CSV table of N, CA and C in Angstrom, one decimal:
chain,number,residue,atom,x,y,z
J,1,MET,N,-15.7,4.0,15.2
J,1,MET,CA,-14.4,3.7,15.9
J,1,MET,C,-13.4,3.2,15.0
J,2,LYS,N,-13.7,2.2,14.2
J,2,LYS,CA,-12.8,1.6,13.2
J,2,LYS,C,-12.3,2.6,12.2
J,3,PHE,N,-13.2,3.5,11.8
J,3,PHE,CA,-12.8,4.5,10.8
J,3,PHE,C,-11.8,5.5,11.5
J,4,ALA,N,-12.0,5.8,12.7
J,4,ALA,CA,-11.0,6.7,13.4
J,4,ALA,C,-9.7,6.1,13.5
J,5,LEU,N,-9.6,4.8,13.9
J,5,LEU,CA,-8.3,4.1,14.0
J,5,LEU,C,-7.6,4.1,12.6
J,6,LYS,N,-8.4,3.8,11.6
J,6,LYS,CA,-7.8,3.7,10.2
J,6,LYS,C,-7.3,5.1,9.8
J,7,TRP,N,-8.0,6.1,10.2
J,7,TRP,CA,-7.6,7.5,9.8
J,7,TRP,C,-6.4,7.9,10.6
J,8,ILE,N,-6.3,7.6,11.9
J,8,ILE,CA,-5.1,7.8,12.7
J,8,ILE,C,-3.9,7.1,12.1
J,9,GLY,N,-4.1,5.8,11.8
J,9,GLY,CA,-3.1,5.0,11.2
J,9,GLY,C,-2.5,5.5,9.9
J,10,ALA,N,-3.5,6.0,9.0
J,10,ALA,CA,-3.1,6.5,7.8
J,10,ALA,C,-2.3,7.8,7.9
J,11,VAL,N,-2.7,8.7,8.9
J,11,VAL,CA,-2.0,9.9,9.2
J,11,VAL,C,-0.6,9.6,9.7
J,12,LEU,N,-0.4,8.6,10.6
J,12,LEU,CA,0.9,8.3,11.1
J,12,LEU,C,1.8,7.7,10.0
J,13,ILE,N,1.3,6.9,9.2
J,13,ILE,CA,2.0,6.3,8.1
J,13,ILE,C,2.4,7.4,7.1
J,14,GLY,N,1.5,8.4,6.8
J,14,GLY,CA,1.8,9.5,6.0
J,14,GLY,C,2.9,10.4,6.6
J,15,LEU,N,2.9,10.6,7.9
J,15,LEU,CA,3.9,11.5,8.5
J,15,LEU,C,5.3,10.8,8.5
J,16,LEU,N,5.3,9.5,8.7
J,16,LEU,CA,6.5,8.7,8.7
J,16,LEU,C,7.1,8.7,7.3
J,17,ALA,N,6.2,8.5,6.3
J,17,ALA,CA,6.7,8.6,4.9
J,17,ALA,C,7.3,10.0,4.6
J,18,LEU,N,6.6,11.0,5.0
J,18,LEU,CA,7.1,12.4,4.8
J,18,LEU,C,8.4,12.6,5.5
J,19,LEU,N,8.6,12.1,6.7
J,19,LEU,CA,9.8,12.2,7.4
J,19,LEU,C,11.0,11.5,6.7
J,20,ILE,N,10.7,10.3,6.2
J,20,ILE,CA,11.8,9.6,5.5
J,20,ILE,C,12.1,10.2,4.1
J,21,VAL,N,11.0,10.5,3.3
J,21,VAL,CA,11.3,11.0,2.0
J,21,VAL,C,11.9,12.4,2.1
J,22,GLY,N,11.4,13.2,3.0
J,22,GLY,CA,12.0,14.6,3.2
J,22,GLY,C,13.4,14.5,3.7
J,23,GLY,N,13.8,13.5,4.5
J,23,GLY,CA,15.1,13.3,4.9
J,23,GLY,C,16.1,13.0,3.8
J,24,TRP,N,15.6,12.2,2.8
J,24,TRP,CA,16.4,11.8,1.7
J,24,TRP,C,16.6,13.1,0.8
J,25,LEU,N,15.7,14.0,0.8
J,25,LEU,CA,15.9,15.2,0.0
J,25,LEU,C,16.8,16.2,0.6
J,26,LEU,N,17.1,16.1,1.9
J,26,LEU,CA,18.0,17.1,2.5
J,26,LEU,C,19.4,16.8,2.2
J,27,LYS,N,20.2,17.8,2.2
J,27,LYS,CA,21.7,17.6,1.9
J,27,LYS,C,22.3,16.9,3.2
J,28,PRO,N,23.2,16.0,3.0
J,28,PRO,CA,23.8,15.3,4.1
J,28,PRO,C,24.8,16.1,4.9
J,29,GLY,N,25.3,17.2,4.3
J,29,GLY,CA,26.4,17.9,4.9
J,29,GLY,C,25.9,19.0,5.9
J,30,TYR,N,26.8,19.4,6.8
J,30,TYR,CA,26.5,20.5,7.7
J,30,TYR,C,27.8,21.2,8.0
J,31,ARG,N,27.6,22.4,8.5
J,31,ARG,CA,28.8,23.3,8.8
J,31,ARG,C,28.4,24.1,10.0
J,32,VAL,N,29.3,24.2,11.0
J,32,VAL,CA,29.1,25.1,12.2
J,32,VAL,C,30.4,26.0,12.2
J,33,GLU,N,30.1,27.3,12.4
J,33,GLU,CA,31.2,28.2,12.5
J,33,GLU,C,30.9,29.3,13.5
J,34,ARG,N,31.9,29.7,14.3
J,34,ARG,CA,31.8,30.8,15.3
J,34,ARG,C,33.2,31.4,15.3
J,35,SER,N,33.2,32.7,15.7
J,35,SER,CA,34.5,33.4,15.8
J,35,SER,C,34.4,34.4,17.0
J,36,LEU,N,35.6,34.8,17.5
J,36,LEU,CA,35.7,35.7,18.6
J,36,LEU,C,37.0,36.4,18.5
J,37,LEU,N,37.0,37.7,18.8
J,37,LEU,CA,38.3,38.5,18.9
J,37,LEU,C,38.9,38.3,20.3
J,38,VAL,N,40.2,37.9,20.3
J,38,VAL,CA,40.9,37.6,21.5
J,38,VAL,C,42.0,38.7,21.6
J,39,ASN,N,42.1,39.4,22.7
J,39,ASN,CA,43.2,40.4,22.9
J,39,ASN,C,44.5,39.8,23.3
J,40,ALA,N,45.0,39.0,22.4
J,40,ALA,CA,46.3,38.3,22.6
J,40,ALA,C,46.9,38.0,21.2
J,41,PRO,N,48.2,37.9,21.2
J,41,PRO,CA,48.9,37.5,19.9
J,41,PRO,C,48.6,36.1,19.6
J,42,ALA,N,48.6,35.8,18.3
J,42,ALA,CA,48.2,34.4,17.7
J,42,ALA,C,49.1,33.3,18.4
J,43,GLU,N,50.4,33.6,18.6
J,43,GLU,CA,51.2,32.6,19.2
J,43,GLU,C,50.8,32.2,20.6
J,44,GLN,N,50.3,33.2,21.3
J,44,GLN,CA,49.9,32.9,22.7
J,44,GLN,C,48.6,32.1,22.7
J,45,ILE,N,47.7,32.3,21.8
J,45,ILE,CA,46.5,31.5,21.6
J,45,ILE,C,46.8,30.1,21.2
J,46,TYR,N,47.7,30.1,20.2
J,46,TYR,CA,48.0,28.8,19.5
J,46,TYR,C,48.5,27.8,20.6
J,47,ALA,N,49.2,28.3,21.6
J,47,ALA,CA,49.8,27.4,22.6
J,47,ALA,C,48.7,26.5,23.3
J,48,HIS,N,47.4,26.9,23.2
J,48,HIS,CA,46.3,26.2,23.8
J,48,HIS,C,45.6,25.3,22.8
J,49,LEU,N,46.0,25.3,21.6
J,49,LEU,CA,45.3,24.6,20.6
J,49,LEU,C,45.9,23.3,20.0
J,50,ASP,N,47.2,23.1,20.2
J,50,ASP,CA,47.9,22.0,19.5
J,50,ASP,C,48.1,20.8,20.3
J,51,SER,N,47.4,20.6,21.4
J,51,SER,CA,47.6,19.4,22.2
J,51,SER,C,46.3,19.0,23.0
J,52,SER,N,46.3,17.8,23.5
J,52,SER,CA,45.2,17.4,24.4
J,52,SER,C,45.2,18.2,25.7
J,53,ASP,N,46.3,18.5,26.3
J,53,ASP,CA,46.4,19.3,27.5
J,53,ASP,C,45.8,20.7,27.2
J,54,GLY,N,46.2,21.3,26.1
J,54,GLY,CA,45.6,22.6,25.8
J,54,GLY,C,44.1,22.6,25.7
J,55,TRP,N,43.5,21.7,25.0
J,55,TRP,CA,42.1,21.6,24.8
J,55,TRP,C,41.4,21.4,26.2
J,56,GLN,N,42.0,20.6,27.0
J,56,GLN,CA,41.4,20.3,28.3
J,56,GLN,C,41.3,21.6,29.2
J,57,ARG,N,42.2,22.6,29.0
J,57,ARG,CA,42.1,23.8,29.8
J,57,ARG,C,41.0,24.7,29.4
J,58,TRP,N,40.5,24.6,28.1
J,58,TRP,CA,39.4,25.6,27.7
J,58,TRP,C,38.2,24.9,27.1
J,59,GLY,N,38.2,23.6,26.8
J,59,GLY,CA,37.1,22.9,26.1
J,59,GLY,C,35.9,22.8,27.1
J,60,VAL,N,34.8,23.2,26.6
J,60,VAL,CA,33.5,23.2,27.4
J,60,VAL,C,33.1,21.8,27.9
J,61,TRP,N,33.4,20.8,27.0
J,61,TRP,CA,33.0,19.5,27.4
J,61,TRP,C,33.8,19.0,28.6
J,62,TYR,N,35.1,19.3,28.7
J,62,TYR,CA,35.9,18.9,29.9
J,62,TYR,C,35.4,19.6,31.1
J,63,ARG,N,34.9,20.8,31.0
J,63,ARG,CA,34.4,21.5,32.2
J,63,ARG,C,33.0,20.9,32.7
J,64,ARG,N,32.3,20.4,31.7
J,64,ARG,CA,31.0,19.8,32.1
J,64,ARG,C,31.2,18.4,32.8
J,65,ASP,N,32.3,17.7,32.5
J,65,ASP,CA,32.5,16.5,33.1
J,65,ASP,C,34.0,16.4,33.6
J,66,PRO,N,34.2,16.9,34.8
J,66,PRO,CA,35.6,16.9,35.4
J,66,PRO,C,36.1,15.5,35.5
J,67,GLN,N,35.2,14.5,35.5
J,67,GLN,CA,35.6,13.1,35.7
J,67,GLN,C,35.9,12.4,34.3
J,68,MET,N,35.9,13.2,33.3
J,68,MET,CA,36.2,12.6,31.9
J,68,MET,C,37.6,12.0,31.9
J,69,LYS,N,37.7,10.8,31.4
J,69,LYS,CA,39.0,10.1,31.3
J,69,LYS,C,39.5,10.4,29.9
J,70,VAL,N,40.7,11.0,29.9
J,70,VAL,CA,41.4,11.3,28.6
J,70,VAL,C,42.7,10.6,28.5
J,71,LYS,N,43.0,10.0,27.3
J,71,LYS,CA,44.3,9.4,27.1
J,71,LYS,C,44.9,9.9,25.8
J,72,ALA,N,46.0,10.6,26.0
J,72,ALA,CA,46.7,11.1,24.8
J,72,ALA,C,47.5,10.0,24.1
J,73,SER,N,47.7,10.2,22.8
J,73,SER,CA,48.6,9.3,22.1
J,73,SER,C,49.2,10.0,20.9
J,74,GLY,N,50.1,9.4,20.2
J,74,GLY,CA,50.7,10.0,19.0
J,74,GLY,C,51.7,11.1,19.5
J,75,SER,N,51.8,12.1,18.7
J,75,SER,CA,52.7,13.3,19.0
J,75,SER,C,52.2,14.0,20.2
J,76,ALA,N,53.1,14.6,21.0
J,76,ALA,CA,52.7,15.4,22.1
J,76,ALA,C,52.0,16.7,21.7
J,77,LEU,N,52.5,17.3,20.6
J,77,LEU,CA,52.0,18.6,20.1
J,77,LEU,C,51.9,18.5,18.6
J,78,GLY,N,51.0,19.3,18.1
J,78,GLY,CA,50.9,19.5,16.6
J,78,GLY,C,50.3,18.3,15.9
J,79,THR,N,50.7,18.3,14.6
J,79,THR,CA,50.2,17.2,13.7
J,79,THR,C,50.5,15.8,14.3
J,80,GLY,N,49.5,15.0,14.3
J,80,GLY,CA,49.7,13.7,14.9
J,80,GLY,C,49.3,13.5,16.3
J,81,ALA,N,49.1,14.6,17.0
J,81,ALA,CA,48.7,14.6,18.4
J,81,ALA,C,47.2,14.1,18.4
J,82,ALA,N,46.9,13.1,19.3
J,82,ALA,CA,45.6,12.5,19.4
J,82,ALA,C,45.2,12.3,20.8
J,83,TRP,N,43.9,12.2,21.1
J,83,TRP,CA,43.5,11.8,22.4
J,83,TRP,C,42.1,11.1,22.3
J,84,ASP,N,41.9,10.2,23.1
J,84,ASP,CA,40.6,9.5,23.3
J,84,ASP,C,40.0,9.9,24.6
J,85,TRP,N,38.7,9.9,24.7
J,85,TRP,CA,38.1,10.2,25.9
J,85,TRP,C,36.8,9.4,26.1
J,86,THR,N,36.5,9.2,27.4
J,86,THR,CA,35.3,8.5,27.8
J,86,THR,C,34.6,9.3,28.8
J,87,SER,N,33.3,9.5,28.7
J,87,SER,CA,32.6,10.3,29.6
J,87,SER,C,31.1,9.8,29.7
J,88,ASP,N,30.6,9.7,30.9
J,88,ASP,CA,29.2,9.3,31.0
J,88,ASP,C,28.2,10.3,30.5
J,89,SER,N,28.6,11.6,30.6
J,89,SER,CA,27.7,12.7,30.2
J,89,SER,C,28.0,13.3,28.8
J,90,GLN,N,29.3,13.2,28.4
J,90,GLN,CA,29.7,13.9,27.2
J,90,GLN,C,30.0,12.9,26.0
J,91,GLY,N,29.8,11.6,26.3
J,91,GLY,CA,30.0,10.6,25.2
J,91,GLY,C,31.5,10.2,25.1
J,92,ASN,N,31.8,9.3,24.2
J,92,ASN,CA,33.1,8.8,24.0
J,92,ASN,C,33.6,9.2,22.6
J,93,GLY,N,34.9,9.4,22.5
J,93,GLY,CA,35.3,9.8,21.1
J,93,GLY,C,36.8,9.9,21.0
J,94,ARG,N,37.3,10.5,19.9
J,94,ARG,CA,38.7,10.6,19.6
J,94,ARG,C,38.9,11.8,18.8
J,95,MET,N,39.9,12.6,19.1
J,95,MET,CA,40.3,13.8,18.4
J,95,MET,C,41.8,13.5,17.8
J,96,LEU,N,42.0,13.9,16.6
J,96,LEU,CA,43.3,13.8,16.0
J,96,LEU,C,43.6,15.1,15.3
J,97,ILE,N,44.8,15.7,15.6
J,97,ILE,CA,45.2,16.9,14.9
J,97,ILE,C,45.8,16.5,13.6
J,98,THR,N,45.2,16.9,12.5
J,98,THR,CA,45.6,16.5,11.2
J,98,THR,C,46.5,17.5,10.5
J,99,ALA,N,46.5,18.7,11.0
J,99,ALA,CA,47.5,19.8,10.5
J,99,ALA,C,47.6,20.8,11.5
J,100,ALA,N,48.9,21.3,11.6
J,100,ALA,CA,49.2,22.4,12.6
J,100,ALA,C,50.2,23.3,12.0
J,101,GLU,N,49.8,24.6,11.9
J,101,GLU,CA,50.7,25.7,11.4
J,101,GLU,C,50.8,26.6,12.6
J,102,THR,N,52.0,26.6,13.2
J,102,THR,CA,52.2,27.4,14.4
J,102,THR,C,51.8,28.9,14.2
J,103,GLY,N,51.0,29.3,15.1
J,103,GLY,CA,50.5,30.7,15.1
J,103,GLY,C,49.4,31.0,14.1
J,104,ARG,N,49.0,30.0,13.3
J,104,ARG,CA,48.0,30.2,12.2
J,104,ARG,C,46.8,29.4,12.3
J,105,ARG,N,46.9,28.0,12.4
J,105,ARG,CA,45.8,27.2,12.5
J,105,ARG,C,46.1,25.8,13.0
J,106,VAL,N,45.0,25.1,13.4
J,106,VAL,CA,45.1,23.7,13.8
J,106,VAL,C,43.8,23.1,13.2
J,107,ALA,N,44.0,22.0,12.4
J,107,ALA,CA,42.9,21.3,11.8
J,107,ALA,C,42.8,19.9,12.5
J,108,TYR,N,41.6,19.4,12.6
J,108,TYR,CA,41.4,18.2,13.3
J,108,TYR,C,40.4,17.3,12.7
J,109,GLU,N,40.4,16.0,13.1
J,109,GLU,CA,39.4,15.1,12.8
J,109,GLU,C,38.7,14.6,14.1
J,110,LEU,N,37.4,14.7,14.2
J,110,LEU,CA,36.7,14.3,15.4
J,110,LEU,C,35.8,13.1,15.1
J,111,ARG,N,36.0,12.1,16.0
J,111,ARG,CA,35.1,10.9,15.9
J,111,ARG,C,34.4,10.8,17.3
J,112,ILE,N,33.1,10.8,17.2
J,112,ILE,CA,32.3,10.6,18.4
J,112,ILE,C,31.5,9.3,18.2
J,113,ASP,N,31.5,8.4,19.2
J,113,ASP,CA,30.8,7.1,19.0
J,113,ASP,C,29.4,7.4,18.5
J,114,ASP,N,28.9,6.5,17.6
J,114,ASP,CA,27.6,6.5,17.0
J,114,ASP,C,27.3,7.7,16.0
J,115,PHE,N,28.4,8.5,15.6
J,115,PHE,CA,28.2,9.5,14.7
J,115,PHE,C,29.3,9.4,13.6
J,116,ASN,N,29.0,9.9,12.4
J,116,ASN,CA,30.0,9.9,11.4
J,116,ASN,C,31.1,10.9,11.8
J,117,PRO,N,32.4,10.7,11.3
J,117,PRO,CA,33.4,11.6,11.7
J,117,PRO,C,33.2,13.0,11.1
J,118,SER,N,33.7,14.0,11.7
J,118,SER,CA,33.7,15.4,11.2
J,118,SER,C,35.1,15.9,11.2
J,119,SER,N,35.3,17.0,10.5
J,119,SER,CA,36.6,17.7,10.5
J,119,SER,C,36.4,19.1,10.8
J,120,GLY,N,37.4,19.7,11.3
J,120,GLY,CA,37.3,21.1,11.7
J,120,GLY,C,38.6,21.8,11.8
J,121,GLU,N,38.6,23.0,12.1
J,121,GLU,CA,39.8,23.8,12.4
J,121,GLU,C,39.6,25.0,13.2
J,122,LEU,N,40.6,25.4,13.8
J,122,LEU,CA,40.7,26.7,14.5
J,122,LEU,C,41.7,27.6,13.8
J,123,ARG,N,41.3,28.7,13.2
J,123,ARG,CA,42.2,29.6,12.5
J,123,ARG,C,42.4,30.8,13.3
J,124,LEU,N,43.6,31.3,13.2
J,124,LEU,CA,44.0,32.5,14.0
J,124,LEU,C,44.4,33.6,12.9
J,125,GLU,N,43.6,34.7,12.9
J,125,GLU,CA,43.8,35.8,12.0
J,125,GLU,C,44.0,37.1,12.7
J,126,PRO,N,45.3,37.7,12.5
J,126,PRO,CA,45.6,38.9,13.2
J,126,PRO,C,44.6,40.0,12.8
J,127,GLU,N,44.2,40.8,13.7
J,127,GLU,CA,43.2,41.9,13.5
J,127,GLU,C,43.5,43.0,14.5
J,128,THR,N,43.1,44.2,14.1
J,128,THR,CA,43.3,45.3,15.0
J,128,THR,C,42.7,45.0,16.4
J,129,GLY,N,43.6,45.1,17.4
J,129,GLY,CA,43.1,44.9,18.8
J,129,GLY,C,43.3,43.4,19.2
J,130,GLY,N,43.9,42.6,18.4
J,130,GLY,CA,44.1,41.2,18.8
J,130,GLY,C,44.2,40.2,17.7
J,131,THR,N,43.6,39.1,17.9
J,131,THR,CA,43.6,38.0,17.0
J,131,THR,C,42.1,37.4,16.9
J,132,ARG,N,41.6,37.3,15.7
J,132,ARG,CA,40.3,36.7,15.5
J,132,ARG,C,40.5,35.2,15.5
J,133,VAL,N,39.8,34.5,16.4
J,133,VAL,CA,39.9,33.0,16.4
J,133,VAL,C,38.6,32.5,15.7
J,134,ILE,N,38.7,31.8,14.7
J,134,ILE,CA,37.6,31.2,13.9
J,134,ILE,C,37.6,29.7,14.1
J,135,TRP,N,36.5,29.2,14.6
J,135,TRP,CA,36.3,27.8,14.8
J,135,TRP,C,35.2,27.3,13.9
J,136,LEU,N,35.6,26.3,13.1
J,136,LEU,CA,34.6,25.7,12.2
J,136,LEU,C,34.7,24.2,12.2
J,137,MET,N,33.6,23.6,11.9
J,137,MET,CA,33.5,22.2,11.8
J,137,MET,C,32.5,21.8,10.8
J,138,GLN,N,32.8,20.8,10.0
J,138,GLN,CA,31.9,20.3,9.0
J,138,GLN,C,31.9,18.8,9.0
J,139,GLY,N,30.7,18.3,8.5
J,139,GLY,CA,30.6,16.8,8.5
J,139,GLY,C,29.5,16.4,7.6
J,140,ASP,N,29.3,15.1,7.5
J,140,ASP,CA,28.3,14.5,6.6
J,140,ASP,C,27.5,13.5,7.4
J,141,MET,N,26.2,13.7,7.4
J,141,MET,CA,25.3,12.8,8.2
J,141,MET,C,25.0,11.5,7.5
J,142,GLY,N,25.5,11.3,6.3
J,142,GLY,CA,25.4,10.0,5.6
J,142,GLY,C,24.0,9.9,4.9
J,143,GLY,N,23.7,8.7,4.6
J,143,GLY,CA,22.5,8.4,3.8
J,143,GLY,C,21.2,8.2,4.7
J,144,ASN,N,21.4,8.0,6.0
J,144,ASN,CA,20.2,7.8,6.8
J,144,ASN,C,19.3,9.1,6.8
J,145,PRO,N,18.1,9.0,6.4
J,145,PRO,CA,17.2,10.2,6.3
J,145,PRO,C,17.0,10.8,7.7
J,146,ILE,N,16.9,10.0,8.7
J,146,ILE,CA,16.7,10.6,10.1
J,146,ILE,C,17.9,11.4,10.5
J,147,ASN,N,19.1,10.9,10.3
J,147,ASN,CA,20.3,11.6,10.6
J,147,ASN,C,20.4,13.0,9.8
J,148,ARG,N,19.9,13.0,8.6
J,148,ARG,CA,19.9,14.2,7.8
J,148,ARG,C,19.1,15.3,8.5
J,149,TRP,N,17.9,14.9,9.1
J,149,TRP,CA,17.1,15.9,9.8
J,149,TRP,C,17.9,16.4,11.0
J,150,PHE,N,18.6,15.5,11.6
J,150,PHE,CA,19.5,15.9,12.8
J,150,PHE,C,20.5,16.9,12.3
J,151,GLY,N,21.1,16.7,11.1
J,151,GLY,CA,22.1,17.7,10.5
J,151,GLY,C,21.6,19.1,10.4
J,152,LEU,N,20.3,19.2,10.2
J,152,LEU,CA,19.7,20.6,10.1
J,152,LEU,C,19.9,21.4,11.4
J,153,PHE,N,20.0,20.7,12.5
J,153,PHE,CA,20.1,21.4,13.8
J,153,PHE,C,21.5,21.4,14.4
J,154,MET,N,22.5,21.0,13.6
J,154,MET,CA,23.8,20.9,14.1
J,154,MET,C,24.3,22.3,14.6
J,155,ASP,N,24.0,23.3,13.8
J,155,ASP,CA,24.5,24.7,14.2
J,155,ASP,C,23.9,25.1,15.5
J,156,LYS,N,22.6,24.8,15.7
J,156,LYS,CA,22.0,25.2,17.0
J,156,LYS,C,22.5,24.3,18.2
J,157,LEU,N,22.8,23.0,17.9
J,157,LEU,CA,23.3,22.1,18.9
J,157,LEU,C,24.7,22.3,19.3
J,158,VAL,N,25.6,22.5,18.3
J,158,VAL,CA,27.0,22.6,18.6
J,158,VAL,C,27.5,24.1,18.7
J,159,GLY,N,26.8,25.0,18.0
J,159,GLY,CA,27.2,26.4,18.1
J,159,GLY,C,27.4,27.0,19.4
J,160,PRO,N,26.4,26.8,20.4
J,160,PRO,CA,26.6,27.3,21.7
J,160,PRO,C,27.9,26.7,22.4
J,161,ASP,N,28.2,25.5,22.2
J,161,ASP,CA,29.4,24.9,22.7
J,161,ASP,C,30.7,25.6,22.2
J,162,PHE,N,30.7,25.9,20.9
J,162,PHE,CA,31.8,26.6,20.3
J,162,PHE,C,31.9,28.0,20.9
J,163,GLU,N,30.8,28.7,21.1
J,163,GLU,CA,30.8,30.0,21.7
J,163,GLU,C,31.4,30.0,23.1
J,164,ALA,N,30.9,29.0,23.9
J,164,ALA,CA,31.4,28.9,25.3
J,164,ALA,C,32.9,28.5,25.3
J,165,GLY,N,33.3,27.6,24.4
J,165,GLY,CA,34.7,27.2,24.3
J,165,GLY,C,35.6,28.4,23.9
J,166,LEU,N,35.1,29.2,22.9
J,166,LEU,CA,35.9,30.4,22.5
J,166,LEU,C,36.0,31.4,23.7
J,167,ALA,N,34.9,31.5,24.4
J,167,ALA,CA,35.0,32.5,25.6
J,167,ALA,C,36.0,32.0,26.6
J,168,ASN,N,36.0,30.7,26.8
J,168,ASN,CA,37.0,30.1,27.8
J,168,ASN,C,38.4,30.3,27.3
J,169,LEU,N,38.6,30.1,25.9
J,169,LEU,CA,39.9,30.2,25.3
J,169,LEU,C,40.4,31.7,25.4
J,170,LYS,N,39.5,32.6,25.2
J,170,LYS,CA,39.8,34.1,25.3
J,170,LYS,C,40.2,34.4,26.7
J,171,GLN,N,39.5,34.0,27.7
J,171,GLN,CA,39.8,34.2,29.1
J,171,GLN,C,41.2,33.7,29.4
J,172,LEU,N,41.5,32.4,29.0
J,172,LEU,CA,42.8,31.8,29.2
J,172,LEU,C,43.9,32.5,28.5
J,173,ALA,N,43.7,32.8,27.2
J,173,ALA,CA,44.8,33.4,26.4
J,173,ALA,C,45.1,34.8,26.9
J,174,GLU,N,44.1,35.5,27.3
J,174,GLU,CA,44.3,36.9,27.7
J,174,GLU,C,45.0,37.0,29.1
J,175,LYS,N,44.9,35.9,29.9
J,175,LYS,CA,45.6,35.9,31.2
J,175,LYS,C,47.1,35.5,31.0
J,176,SER,N,47.4,34.7,29.9
J,176,SER,CA,48.7,34.2,29.7
J,176,SER,C,49.8,35.3,29.6
C-alpha cells in the first residue's frame, strides 16, 4: 500500500514537473486570424468597425449577454475611441481603437481582466465580388508556464467567436 502511494505521488510530481518545464519551453506568443468575403464596399463595412456602437451591433459577445454594460469614452469614432464593459458571462474588459484608416483598417488594443493585453485589427481588402474582411489578434501569454499552455489553444478558443462575429458583420453590412 505504501509503495502504491509513493508511486502515485512520484507520477503526479513528474507530471507536474513536465507541465511546468514544458510550459517554459513553449513560445509565449499566439495569433488568431479569420477572414470572410462580404458583398459590400469597404466603406459600408468600415462604418461598423470604428466605434463602440458599431461593435455592439455585430460582436458575438454582446449577443451572448444582452445585459452587458458598456461605457464608451474617448473619441466617438476612430482612433482614440474606447469602451469598457462588464458582464457576468463574458468577463470585464476594455477596448481601445489605436489606429483607424477609413475604408481600410481598424487596429485595437484589448484588455480583459486577468489576461495580458492583446492587439488586433480588422483589415478591409477589395476583392472581386466584395470586400475581404480579415480579423486578426495576437498576444503574449507572459512567463507563466501554465498560461503558455493556454496560449496553444487560443486559436480554437477565440477562432469560432471571430467566425461568428464576421458572419454577423457580413449580414449587417450586406443589409446596409
